CSV table of C-alpha atoms and ligand atoms in Angstrom, one decimal:
chain,number,residue,atom,x,y,z
M,878,MET,CA,75.1,-2.7,10.9
M,879,ALA,CA,72.1,-4.8,11.9
M,880,GLU,CA,71.4,-7.7,9.5
M,881,HIS,CA,68.3,-7.3,7.4
M,882,PRO,CA,65.6,-9.7,8.7
M,883,HIS,CA,64.2,-12.4,6.5
M,884,THR,CA,61.2,-10.9,4.8
M,885,VAL,CA,58.1,-13.1,4.2
M,886,VAL,CA,55.6,-11.5,1.8
M,887,ILE,CA,52.1,-13.0,2.1
M,888,VAL,CA,49.7,-12.0,-0.6
M,889,GLY,CA,46.1,-12.5,0.5
M,890,GLY,CA,44.5,-12.2,4.0
M,891,GLY,CA,41.9,-14.9,3.5
M,892,PHE,CA,42.0,-18.3,5.3
M,893,GLY,CA,45.4,-19.4,3.9
M,894,GLY,CA,47.3,-16.1,4.1
M,895,LEU,CA,46.1,-15.3,7.6
M,896,ALA,CA,46.9,-18.8,8.9
M,897,ALA,CA,50.4,-18.4,7.4
M,898,ALA,CA,51.0,-15.0,9.1
M,899,LYS,CA,49.9,-16.3,12.4
M,900,ALA,CA,52.2,-19.4,12.1
M,901,LEU,CA,55.1,-16.9,11.8
M,902,ARG,CA,54.1,-15.0,15.0
M,903,HIS,CA,57.1,-16.1,17.0
M,904,SER,CA,59.6,-16.2,14.1
M,905,PRO,CA,62.5,-13.8,13.6
M,906,ALA,CA,61.1,-12.9,10.2
M,907,GLU,CA,59.5,-9.7,9.1
M,908,VAL,CA,56.0,-10.5,7.8
M,909,ILE,CA,54.4,-8.3,5.2
M,910,LEU,CA,50.8,-9.2,4.4
M,911,ILE,CA,49.2,-7.6,1.4
M,912,ASP,CA,45.5,-7.7,0.5
M,913,ARG,CA,43.5,-5.6,-1.8
M,914,SER,CA,40.7,-5.3,0.8
M,915,ASN,CA,41.2,-4.2,4.4
M,916,HIS,CA,39.3,-7.2,5.8
M,917,HIS,CA,39.4,-10.9,6.3
M,918,LEU,CA,36.1,-12.3,5.1
M,919,PHE,CA,34.4,-15.4,6.4
M,920,GLN,CA,33.0,-16.5,3.0
M,921,PRO,CA,31.0,-19.5,4.3
M,922,LEU,CA,28.5,-17.0,5.9
M,923,LEU,CA,28.3,-14.7,2.9
M,924,TYR,CA,24.9,-16.2,2.0
M,925,GLN,CA,23.6,-15.0,5.3
M,926,VAL,CA,24.5,-11.4,4.5
M,927,ALA,CA,22.9,-11.8,1.0
M,928,THR,CA,19.7,-13.0,2.7
M,929,ALA,CA,19.7,-10.3,5.4
M,930,VAL,CA,20.3,-12.6,8.4
M,931,LEU,CA,23.6,-11.0,9.3
M,932,GLY,CA,25.2,-7.6,8.5
M,933,PRO,CA,28.5,-7.3,6.6
M,934,GLY,CA,30.4,-6.3,9.7
M,935,GLN,CA,29.4,-9.5,11.4
M,936,ILE,CA,31.4,-11.8,9.0
M,937,ALA,CA,34.5,-9.7,8.3
M,938,SER,CA,37.2,-8.2,10.4
M,939,PRO,CA,40.0,-5.7,9.5
M,940,ILE,CA,43.1,-7.7,8.9
M,941,ARG,CA,45.3,-5.2,10.8
M,942,ASN,CA,43.1,-5.5,13.8
M,943,ILE,CA,43.4,-9.3,13.7
M,944,LEU,CA,47.2,-9.0,13.6
M,945,ARG,CA,47.4,-6.0,15.9
M,946,ASP,CA,49.3,-8.0,18.6
M,947,GLN,CA,51.7,-9.6,16.2
M,948,SER,CA,54.6,-7.1,16.2
M,949,ASN,CA,56.5,-8.7,13.3
M,950,ALA,CA,53.5,-8.4,10.9
M,951,THR,CA,52.8,-5.3,8.8
M,952,VAL,CA,49.6,-5.1,6.8
M,953,ILE,CA,49.5,-3.3,3.4
M,954,MET,CA,46.3,-2.7,1.5
M,955,GLY,CA,47.1,-3.0,-2.2
M,956,GLU,CA,46.6,-5.1,-5.3
M,957,VAL,CA,49.4,-7.4,-6.3
M,958,THR,CA,49.6,-7.4,-10.1
M,959,GLY,CA,52.6,-9.6,-10.7
M,960,VAL,CA,55.7,-11.4,-9.4
M,961,ASN,CA,59.3,-11.4,-10.6
M,962,LYS,CA,60.5,-14.7,-9.1
M,963,GLU,CA,64.0,-14.3,-10.4
M,964,ASP,CA,64.5,-11.0,-8.7
M,965,ARG,CA,62.2,-12.0,-5.8
M,966,GLN,CA,59.9,-9.1,-6.1
M,967,VAL,CA,56.1,-8.6,-6.1
M,968,PHE,CA,54.5,-5.6,-7.8
M,969,VAL,CA,51.9,-3.8,-5.8
M,970,SER,CA,49.5,-1.1,-6.8
M,971,ASP,CA,47.1,1.1,-4.9
M,972,GLU,CA,45.0,4.2,-5.7
M,973,ASP,CA,48.1,6.4,-5.6
M,974,ARG,CA,51.0,4.2,-6.7
M,975,LYS,CA,51.2,1.7,-9.5
M,976,GLY,CA,53.6,-1.3,-9.7
M,977,VAL,CA,55.6,-0.6,-6.6
M,978,ARG,CA,58.3,-3.3,-6.2
M,979,LEU,CA,58.5,-5.1,-2.9
M,980,SER,CA,61.3,-7.5,-2.3
M,981,TYR,CA,60.9,-10.8,-0.5
M,982,ASP,CA,63.0,-13.7,0.8
M,983,SER,CA,60.0,-16.0,1.0
M,984,LEU,CA,56.7,-15.5,-0.7
M,985,ILE,CA,53.3,-17.1,0.1
M,986,LEU,CA,50.6,-16.6,-2.5
M,987,ALA,CA,47.2,-17.1,-1.0
M,988,THR,CA,45.0,-15.1,-3.4
M,989,GLY,CA,42.0,-17.5,-3.6
M,990,ALA,CA,39.5,-17.6,-6.4
M,991,GLN,CA,36.7,-15.6,-7.9
M,992,HIS,CA,33.5,-16.6,-9.5
M,993,SER,CA,33.5,-17.9,-13.1
M,994,TYR,CA,30.8,-17.7,-15.7
M,995,PHE,CA,32.5,-20.5,-17.8
M,996,GLY,CA,33.2,-18.2,-20.7
M,997,HIS,CA,29.9,-16.3,-20.5
M,998,ASP,CA,31.1,-13.1,-18.9
M,999,GLU,CA,28.0,-11.4,-20.3
M,1000,PHE,CA,25.9,-13.2,-17.7
M,1001,ALA,CA,27.7,-11.2,-14.9
M,1002,ARG,CA,25.6,-8.1,-15.6
M,1003,TYR,CA,22.4,-9.9,-14.9
M,1004,ALA,CA,23.4,-12.6,-12.5
M,1005,PRO,CA,25.8,-11.4,-9.7
M,1006,GLY,CA,27.9,-14.0,-7.9
M,1007,LEU,CA,28.7,-14.3,-4.3
M,1008,LYS,CA,32.4,-13.9,-3.4
M,1009,SER,CA,32.9,-10.6,-1.6
M,1010,LEU,CA,31.0,-8.5,0.9
M,1011,ALA,CA,30.1,-6.1,-1.9
M,1012,ASP,CA,28.6,-9.0,-3.9
M,1013,ALA,CA,26.6,-10.1,-0.8
M,1014,VAL,CA,25.2,-6.6,-0.3
M,1015,ALA,CA,24.4,-6.3,-4.0
M,1016,VAL,CA,22.5,-9.6,-3.9
M,1017,ARG,CA,20.7,-8.5,-0.7
M,1018,ASN,CA,19.7,-5.2,-2.4
M,1019,LYS,CA,18.4,-7.1,-5.4
M,1020,ILE,CA,16.3,-9.5,-3.4
M,1021,LEU,CA,14.8,-6.9,-1.1
M,1022,LYS,CA,14.2,-4.4,-3.9
M,1023,ALA,CA,12.2,-7.0,-5.9
M,1024,PHE,CA,9.7,-7.1,-3.0
M,1025,GLU,CA,9.6,-3.3,-2.8
M,1026,GLN,CA,9.0,-3.0,-6.5
M,1027,ALA,CA,6.3,-5.6,-6.5
M,1028,GLU,CA,4.5,-3.8,-3.6
M,1029,ALA,CA,4.5,-0.6,-5.6
M,1030,GLU,CA,3.7,-2.3,-9.0
M,1031,GLU,CA,0.0,-2.1,-9.8
M,1032,ASP,CA,0.1,-4.5,-12.7
M,1033,PRO,CA,-0.2,-8.0,-11.1
M,1034,ARG,CA,1.3,-9.6,-14.3
M,1035,GLN,CA,4.6,-8.0,-13.3
M,1036,HIS,CA,4.6,-9.5,-9.9
M,1037,ARG,CA,5.5,-13.0,-11.1
M,1038,ASP,CA,8.7,-11.8,-12.8
M,1039,LEU,CA,9.6,-9.6,-9.9
M,1040,LEU,CA,9.0,-12.4,-7.4
M,1041,THR,CA,10.8,-15.2,-9.2
M,1042,PHE,CA,14.3,-15.9,-7.8
M,1043,VAL,CA,16.6,-18.1,-9.8
M,1044,LEU,CA,19.8,-19.6,-8.4
M,1045,VAL,CA,22.2,-21.1,-10.9
M,1046,GLY,CA,24.3,-23.9,-9.3
M,1047,ALA,CA,23.2,-26.5,-6.8
M,1048,GLY,CA,26.5,-26.8,-4.9
M,1049,PRO,CA,26.7,-25.8,-1.2
M,1050,THR,CA,26.3,-22.0,-1.9
M,1051,GLY,CA,23.4,-22.4,-4.3
M,1052,VAL,CA,21.5,-24.8,-1.9
M,1053,GLU,CA,22.2,-22.6,1.2
M,1054,MET,CA,21.1,-19.5,-0.7
M,1055,ALA,CA,17.9,-21.1,-2.1
M,1056,ALA,CA,16.9,-22.4,1.3
M,1057,ALA,CA,17.7,-19.1,2.9
M,1058,VAL,CA,15.7,-17.1,0.3
M,1059,ALA,CA,12.7,-19.5,0.7
M,1060,THR,CA,12.9,-19.1,4.5
M,1061,LEU,CA,13.2,-15.3,4.2
M,1062,ILE,CA,10.1,-15.2,2.0
M,1063,ARG,CA,7.9,-17.6,4.0
M,1064,ASN,CA,8.9,-16.7,7.5
M,1065,SER,CA,10.3,-13.2,7.7
M,1066,LEU,CA,8.5,-11.2,5.0
M,1067,ARG,CA,5.1,-12.8,5.0
M,1068,SER,CA,3.3,-10.2,7.1
M,1069,ASP,CA,5.2,-7.1,6.0
M,1070,PHE,CA,3.5,-6.3,2.8
M,1071,ARG,CA,-0.1,-5.1,2.1
M,1072,ARG,CA,-0.6,-5.3,-1.6
M,1073,ILE,CA,1.4,-8.4,-2.4
M,1074,ASP,CA,1.6,-11.8,-0.8
M,1075,PRO,CA,5.3,-12.6,-0.5
M,1076,THR,CA,4.6,-16.3,-0.3
M,1077,ILE,CA,3.6,-16.4,-4.0
M,1078,ALA,CA,7.3,-15.9,-4.7
M,1079,ARG,CA,9.1,-18.7,-6.6
M,1080,VAL,CA,12.6,-19.9,-5.8
M,1081,VAL,CA,14.1,-21.9,-8.6
M,1082,LEU,CA,17.4,-23.8,-8.3
M,1083,VAL,CA,19.0,-24.9,-11.5
M,1084,ASP,CA,22.0,-27.2,-12.1
M,1085,ARG,CA,23.4,-29.4,-14.9
M,1086,SER,CA,24.2,-32.2,-12.5
M,1087,LYS,CA,22.0,-35.2,-11.5
M,1088,ARG,CA,21.6,-34.2,-7.8
M,1089,VAL,CA,22.0,-31.3,-5.5
M,1090,LEU,CA,25.1,-31.2,-3.4
M,1091,GLY,CA,26.8,-33.7,-5.6
M,1092,SER,CA,30.0,-33.8,-3.4
M,1093,PHE,CA,28.0,-35.3,-0.5
M,1094,SER,CA,26.8,-38.9,-0.2
M,1095,GLU,CA,23.6,-39.9,-2.1
M,1096,ASN,CA,21.6,-40.2,1.1
M,1097,LEU,CA,22.6,-36.7,2.3
M,1098,SER,CA,22.0,-35.3,-1.1
M,1099,THR,CA,18.4,-36.8,-1.1
M,1100,ALA,CA,17.8,-35.4,2.4
M,1101,ALA,CA,18.8,-31.9,1.2
M,1102,HIS,CA,16.7,-32.3,-1.9
M,1103,ASP,CA,13.6,-33.3,0.2
M,1104,ARG,CA,14.2,-30.4,2.6
M,1105,LEU,CA,14.4,-27.9,-0.3
M,1106,LYS,CA,11.2,-29.2,-1.7
M,1107,SER,CA,9.5,-28.8,1.7
M,1108,LEU,CA,10.6,-25.2,1.7
M,1109,GLY,CA,8.9,-24.7,-1.6
M,1110,VAL,CA,12.1,-24.5,-3.8
M,1111,GLU,CA,11.6,-25.7,-7.4
M,1112,ILE,CA,14.6,-27.9,-8.4
M,1113,LEU,CA,15.6,-28.2,-12.0
M,1114,LEU,CA,18.4,-30.7,-12.5
M,1115,GLU,CA,20.2,-32.0,-15.5
M,1116,ARG,CA,19.4,-28.7,-17.2
M,1117,GLY,CA,21.9,-26.1,-18.3
M,1118,VAL,CA,21.5,-22.4,-18.5
M,1119,ASP,CA,21.6,-21.2,-22.1
M,1120,GLN,CA,21.1,-17.5,-21.6
M,1121,ILE,CA,20.8,-14.9,-18.9
M,1122,ASP,CA,19.4,-11.4,-19.7
M,1123,GLU,CA,17.3,-8.7,-18.3
M,1124,GLN,CA,14.2,-10.8,-18.7
M,1125,GLY,CA,15.5,-13.8,-16.8
M,1126,VAL,CA,17.0,-17.1,-17.8
M,1127,ILE,CA,16.6,-19.6,-20.6
M,1128,VAL,CA,17.0,-23.1,-19.1
M,1129,ALA,CA,17.2,-26.0,-21.5
M,1130,GLY,CA,15.4,-24.0,-24.1
M,1131,GLU,CA,12.7,-22.8,-21.7
M,1132,ARG,CA,12.4,-19.2,-20.5
M,1133,ILE,CA,11.9,-18.4,-16.8
M,1134,ALA,CA,11.0,-14.8,-16.4
M,1135,SER,CA,12.9,-13.4,-13.4
M,1136,ARG,CA,14.4,-10.1,-12.3
M,1137,THR,CA,16.7,-11.7,-9.8
M,1138,VAL,CA,19.1,-14.4,-11.0
M,1139,ILE,CA,22.1,-15.3,-8.8
M,1140,TRP,CA,25.1,-17.1,-10.0
M,1141,THR,CA,26.7,-19.7,-7.7
M,1142,ALA,CA,27.9,-22.2,-10.3
M,1143,GLY,CA,31.6,-22.0,-10.4
M,1144,VAL,CA,34.9,-20.4,-9.5
M,1145,THR,CA,38.2,-19.6,-11.2
M,1146,PRO,CA,41.5,-19.2,-9.4
M,1147,SER,CA,43.4,-15.9,-9.1
M,1148,PRO,CA,46.1,-15.3,-11.8
M,1149,ALA,CA,48.9,-16.5,-9.5
M,1150,GLY,CA,49.9,-19.1,-12.1
M,1151,LYS,CA,50.3,-16.4,-14.8
M,1152,TRP,CA,52.3,-14.2,-12.4
M,1153,LEU,CA,54.7,-17.1,-11.7
M,1154,ASP,CA,54.7,-18.5,-15.2
M,1155,VAL,CA,54.5,-22.0,-13.9
M,1156,GLU,CA,52.5,-25.2,-14.6
M,1157,THR,CA,48.8,-25.0,-13.7
M,1158,ASP,CA,46.0,-27.6,-13.7
M,1159,HIS,CA,43.1,-27.4,-16.2
M,1160,THR,CA,41.3,-24.8,-14.1
M,1161,GLY,CA,44.3,-22.5,-13.8
M,1162,ARG,CA,45.4,-23.4,-10.3
M,1163,VAL,CA,49.1,-23.5,-9.6
M,1164,ARG,CA,50.5,-27.1,-9.4
M,1165,ILE,CA,52.5,-27.2,-6.2
M,1166,LEU,CA,54.9,-29.8,-4.7
M,1167,LYS,CA,54.1,-31.7,-1.5
M,1168,ASP,CA,55.9,-28.9,0.6
M,1169,LEU,CA,53.5,-26.4,-1.1
M,1170,THR,CA,56.3,-24.7,-3.1
M,1171,VAL,CA,56.5,-24.3,-6.8
M,1172,PRO,CA,59.1,-26.5,-8.7
M,1173,GLY,CA,62.5,-24.9,-8.8
M,1174,HIS,CA,61.6,-22.2,-6.3
M,1175,PRO,CA,61.7,-23.4,-2.7
M,1176,GLU,CA,61.1,-19.9,-1.5
M,1177,VAL,CA,57.7,-19.5,-3.3
M,1178,PHE,CA,54.7,-21.1,-1.7
M,1179,VAL,CA,51.1,-21.2,-3.1
M,1180,VAL,CA,48.3,-22.2,-0.8
M,1181,GLY,CA,44.5,-22.4,-0.7
M,1182,ASP,CA,42.0,-22.1,-3.5
M,1183,THR,CA,44.6,-20.8,-6.0
M,1184,SER,CA,46.8,-23.9,-5.6
M,1185,SER,CA,46.4,-27.5,-6.9
M,1186,LEU,CA,47.7,-30.5,-5.1
M,1187,ASP,CA,46.6,-34.1,-5.4
M,1188,GLN,CA,46.3,-36.4,-2.3
M,1189,ASP,CA,45.6,-40.1,-2.7
M,1190,GLY,CA,45.1,-39.6,-6.4
M,1191,LYS,CA,42.4,-36.9,-6.0
M,1192,PRO,CA,42.8,-33.1,-6.1
M,1193,LEU,CA,42.3,-31.3,-2.8
M,1194,PRO,CA,39.0,-29.4,-2.7
M,1195,GLY,CA,38.7,-25.6,-2.7
M,1196,VAL,CA,37.5,-25.3,0.9
M,1197,ALA,CA,38.5,-23.2,3.9
M,1198,GLN,CA,40.1,-26.1,5.8
M,1199,VAL,CA,42.5,-26.9,3.0
M,1200,ALA,CA,43.6,-23.2,2.9
M,1201,LEU,CA,43.9,-23.0,6.6
M,1202,GLN,CA,46.0,-26.1,7.0
M,1203,GLN,CA,48.2,-25.2,4.0
M,1204,GLY,CA,48.7,-21.7,5.3
M,1205,ARG,CA,49.7,-23.0,8.7
M,1206,TYR,CA,52.1,-25.5,7.1
M,1207,ALA,CA,53.8,-22.9,4.9
M,1208,GLY,CA,54.4,-20.6,7.8
M,1209,LYS,CA,55.8,-23.4,10.0
M,1210,LEU,CA,58.1,-24.6,7.2
M,1211,ILE,CA,59.6,-21.2,6.8
M,1212,LEU,CA,60.0,-20.9,10.6
M,1213,ARG,CA,61.8,-24.2,10.8
M,1214,ARG,CA,64.1,-23.2,8.0
M,1215,LEU,CA,64.9,-19.9,9.8
M,1216,LEU,CA,65.6,-21.8,13.0
M,1217,GLY,CA,67.9,-24.2,11.1
M,1218,LYS,CA,65.6,-27.2,11.9
M,1219,SER,CA,64.8,-30.1,9.5
M,1220,PRO,CA,61.7,-29.6,7.3
M,1221,PRO,CA,58.4,-31.0,8.4
M,1222,PRO,CA,57.0,-34.2,6.6
M,1223,PRO,CA,55.2,-33.4,3.3
M,1224,PHE,CA,51.8,-31.7,3.7
M,1225,ARG,CA,48.8,-33.9,4.3
M,1226,TYR,CA,45.3,-32.5,4.4
M,1227,PHE,CA,43.3,-33.7,7.4
M,1228,ASP,CA,39.7,-33.8,6.2
M,1229,LYS,CA,37.4,-32.8,9.1
M,1230,GLY,CA,34.3,-33.3,7.0
M,1231,SER,CA,31.8,-31.2,5.1
M,1232,MET,CA,28.5,-29.5,5.9
M,1233,ALA,CA,25.7,-27.5,4.3
M,1234,VAL,CA,22.7,-25.8,5.8
M,1235,VAL,CA,19.3,-26.2,4.3
M,1236,GLY,CA,17.1,-23.6,5.9
M,1237,LYS,CA,16.2,-23.0,9.6
M,1238,GLY,CA,17.4,-25.8,11.9
M,1239,PHE,CA,18.4,-28.2,9.2
M,1240,ALA,CA,21.9,-29.2,7.9
M,1241,ILE,CA,23.7,-32.1,6.5
M,1242,LEU,CA,27.1,-33.3,7.9
M,1243,GLN,CA,29.5,-35.8,6.5
M,1244,THR,CA,32.7,-36.7,8.3
M,1245,GLY,CA,34.5,-40.0,7.9
M,1246,LYS,CA,31.8,-42.7,8.0
M,1247,LEU,CA,29.3,-40.5,9.8
M,1248,ALA,CA,26.6,-38.9,7.7
M,1249,ILE,CA,23.7,-37.1,9.5
M,1250,SER,CA,21.1,-34.6,8.6
M,1251,GLY,CA,18.6,-32.5,10.6
M,1252,PHE,CA,18.7,-30.4,13.7
M,1253,LEU,CA,21.7,-32.1,15.3
M,1254,ALA,CA,23.8,-31.5,12.2
M,1255,TRP,CA,22.6,-27.9,12.2
M,1256,MET,CA,23.8,-27.4,15.8
M,1257,ALA,CA,27.2,-28.9,14.9
M,1258,TRP,CA,27.3,-26.5,11.8
M,1259,ALA,CA,26.5,-23.5,14.0
M,1260,ALA,CA,29.1,-24.4,16.7
M,1261,ILE,CA,31.9,-25.0,14.1
M,1262,HIS,CA,31.1,-21.8,12.1
M,1263,LEU,CA,31.1,-19.7,15.3
M,1264,GLU,CA,34.4,-21.2,16.3
M,1265,PHE,CA,36.1,-20.3,13.0
M,1266,LEU,CA,35.0,-16.7,12.9
M,1267,ALA,CA,38.1,-14.5,13.1
M,1268,GLN,CA,37.3,-12.6,16.4
M,1269,SER,CA,35.5,-13.2,19.6
M,1270,SER,CA,33.4,-10.1,19.2
M,1271,LEU,CA,32.0,-11.5,15.9
M,1272,ARG,CA,31.3,-14.9,17.6
M,1273,VAL,CA,29.2,-13.2,20.3
M,1274,SER,CA,27.4,-10.9,17.8
M,1275,VAL,CA,26.6,-13.7,15.4
M,1276,PHE,CA,25.5,-16.1,18.1
M,1277,VAL,CA,23.1,-13.5,19.5
M,1278,GLN,CA,21.7,-12.7,16.1
M,1279,TRP,CA,21.2,-16.4,15.3
M,1280,VAL,CA,19.3,-17.0,18.5
M,1281,TRP,CA,17.1,-14.0,17.8
M,1282,THR,CA,16.4,-15.0,14.2
M,1283,TYR,CA,15.7,-18.6,15.3
M,1284,LEU,CA,13.2,-17.5,17.9
M,1285,THR,CA,11.5,-14.6,16.1
M,1286,ASP,CA,12.2,-15.2,12.4
M,1287,GLN,CA,13.3,-11.5,12.2
M,1288,ARG,CA,16.3,-10.8,10.0
M,1289,GLY,CA,19.1,-8.7,11.4
M,1290,SER,CA,20.0,-6.6,8.3
M,1291,ARG,CA,17.0,-6.0,6.0
M,1292,ILE,CA,18.4,-2.8,4.7
M,1293,ILE,CA,18.7,-1.7,1.0
M,1294,VAL,CA,22.0,0.2,0.8
M,1295,ASN,CA,22.4,2.3,-2.4
M,1296,HIS,CA,26.1,2.8,-2.5
M,1297,LEU,CA,25.9,4.4,-6.0
M,1298,ALA,CA,23.5,7.1,-4.8
M,1299,ALA,CA,25.8,7.9,-1.9
M,1300,SER,CA,28.8,8.4,-4.1
M,1301,VAL,CA,27.2,10.1,-7.1
M,1302,THR,CA,24.6,12.5,-5.7
M,1303,PRO,CA,26.9,14.9,-3.8
M,1304,ALA,CA,29.2,15.3,-6.9
M,1305,LYS,CA,26.2,16.0,-9.1
M,1306,GLU,CA,24.7,18.4,-6.6
M,1307,ALA,CA,28.0,20.2,-6.2
M,1308,SER,CA,28.4,20.8,-9.9
M,1309,ALA,CA,24.7,21.9,-10.2
M,1310,ARG,CA,24.9,24.5,-7.4
M,1311,PRO,CA,26.8,27.8,-7.7
M,1312,ALA,CA,29.9,28.0,-5.5
M,1313,PRO,CA,29.2,29.7,-2.1
M,1314,LYS,CA,30.4,33.4,-2.1
M,1315,ALA,CA,31.4,33.5,1.5
M,1316,PRO,CA,32.3,30.7,3.9
M,1317,ALA,CA,29.4,29.4,5.9
M,1318,PRO,CA,29.2,30.6,9.5
M,1319,ALA,CA,30.6,28.2,12.0
M,1320,LEU,CA,28.0,26.1,13.9
M,1321,ASN,CA,27.5,27.0,17.5
M,1322,ARG,CA,28.6,24.2,19.9
C,1331,FAD,C1,29.9,-18.1,-0.9
C,1331,FAD,C2,30.9,-19.1,-0.4
C,1331,FAD,C3,30.6,-20.0,0.5
C,1331,FAD,C4,31.6,-20.9,0.9
C,1331,FAD,N1,31.3,-21.8,1.9
C,1331,FAD,C5,32.2,-22.6,2.4
C,1331,FAD,C6,32.0,-23.6,3.4
C,1331,FAD,O1,30.8,-23.6,3.9
C,1331,FAD,N2,33.0,-24.3,3.9
C,1331,FAD,C7,34.2,-24.3,3.3
C,1331,FAD,O2,35.1,-25.0,3.8
C,1331,FAD,N3,34.5,-23.4,2.3
C,1331,FAD,C8,33.6,-22.6,1.8
C,1331,FAD,N4,33.9,-21.7,0.8
C,1331,FAD,C9,35.2,-21.8,0.2
C,1331,FAD,C10,36.2,-21.1,1.1
C,1331,FAD,O3,35.7,-19.8,1.5
C,1331,FAD,C11,37.5,-21.0,0.4
C,1331,FAD,O4,38.0,-22.3,0.1
C,1331,FAD,C12,38.6,-20.2,1.2
C,1331,FAD,O5,38.2,-18.9,1.4
C,1331,FAD,C13,39.9,-20.3,0.4
C,1331,FAD,O6,40.9,-19.5,1.2
C,1331,FAD,P1,42.0,-18.8,0.5
C,1331,FAD,O7,42.9,-18.2,1.6
C,1331,FAD,O8,42.6,-19.6,-0.6
C,1331,FAD,O9,41.3,-17.6,-0.3
C,1331,FAD,P2,40.4,-16.5,0.2
C,1331,FAD,O10,39.8,-16.8,1.5
C,1331,FAD,O11,39.4,-16.2,-0.9
C,1331,FAD,O12,41.3,-15.2,0.4
C,1331,FAD,C14,42.0,-14.6,-0.7
C,1331,FAD,C15,42.4,-13.3,-0.3
C,1331,FAD,O13,43.3,-12.8,-1.3
C,1331,FAD,C16,43.0,-11.4,-1.6
C,1331,FAD,N5,43.5,-11.2,-3.0
C,1331,FAD,C17,43.1,-11.8,-4.1
C,1331,FAD,N6,43.8,-11.4,-5.1
C,1331,FAD,C18,44.6,-10.4,-4.7
C,1331,FAD,C19,45.6,-9.5,-5.3
C,1331,FAD,N7,45.8,-9.6,-6.6
C,1331,FAD,N8,46.2,-8.7,-4.5
C,1331,FAD,C20,46.0,-8.6,-3.2
C,1331,FAD,N9,45.1,-9.4,-2.5
C,1331,FAD,C21,44.4,-10.3,-3.3
C,1331,FAD,C22,41.5,-11.4,-1.4
C,1331,FAD,O14,41.1,-10.0,-1.2
C,1331,FAD,C23,41.3,-12.3,-0.3
C,1331,FAD,O15,41.3,-11.6,1.0
C,1331,FAD,C24,32.9,-20.8,0.4
C,1331,FAD,C25,33.2,-19.9,-0.6
C,1331,FAD,C26,32.2,-19.0,-1.0
C,1331,FAD,C27,32.5,-17.9,-2.0
């Protein structure tokens, strides 16, 4: 009887999980990659979907399509709800089946993070975050609808609330969003309306910290701040958000009336630590060893945003490069074990630098001792982001769209998609209408 191949179960088809699967391409292992969505998402460009530059299909690819040529990899769409590390099983649910047990010999958890409202989950109703494609489309709908409502609204007093956009969090996502919303308003929408002037819209960026983009050097942070100001973004620093409701936000005791509040302030890891019942850091990320496994279980790896590892006395950041490099390392380590080779040296993150875009043609870039801002940094940002998109078709499509948007200021995807109407209306209509007595005649071809 043929021997059962070593089964590697990877949970999560994001940066970490996909890199791990690819690293096992030439291994004798059977790779099973499970993700609750059918696509790999390039999260760094989510803000461009939310601000109508790109369409959802330009920053995401079906995972099974990415792995189509990897014959040892099987992709399953399902939600992992737990792990039994003693019996080496994960529990997977989908729409039809709940808690199906799937056995593994090695397990890689790469389940990422989701946005966190720091204990104020009630804010979620009024201030969507930006983590998935559905979030980005919901934010895009909200922003575009605000302008449509203002154009239809005859009472000019309502225009100010409708056209005030508040972004909570001045990290990379908040800054990129604020600059992109300001650019959308001032460049792309300015001549499209007749009854309102879109340029009266306010974009407000709020954060508790002392400066925007606090993880960058002070010079770059100042350059980004000045650039935001020149785009007309109002920056409120060292002020916390006390309340978010249907009327807007209360910031340091002062109300800002707004119908569109967007949350970019924080993330929380997936529940991998709870599934494994192992030590986590104060944010809930799984504490891992230098070979990316959990203590006492050399067959269980945790990589990317849901893991916590210190390097040179500091925790590694939750960025795509960490996830990619860790995923690759975990895959290679398993491969070496299967080939009977010695393990690689402990994992070490190679920091290639950080970047953030602040509107059209302007970015900041920090790598080693180099810190630049402006057009050159923006060109570097564009080239690097194109390179890391999952498929060449996306690279071509995004490149063409960026050139078009740069030259014309026209956005590629200014569409309000009402998913709710699409799923609810037919059911309502069906129940309201009497059932047809006879089958409808076939259509002529
Ligand atoms: C808006 C935004 C902008 C960003 N910009 C940048 C940037 O410019 N540069 C940068 O380096 N980083 C950026 N990041 C961070 C970067 O995207 C993450 O660090 C990176 O995605 C982490 O990779 P990961 O593999 O750990 O998780 P992810 O890429 O998040 O992948 C996790 C995967 O696991 C799946 N999953 C989760 N739970 C389950 C479950 N229970 N069952 C099945 N599947 C599950 C998810 O569907 C997802 O596909 C940004 C993040 C966001 C949200």
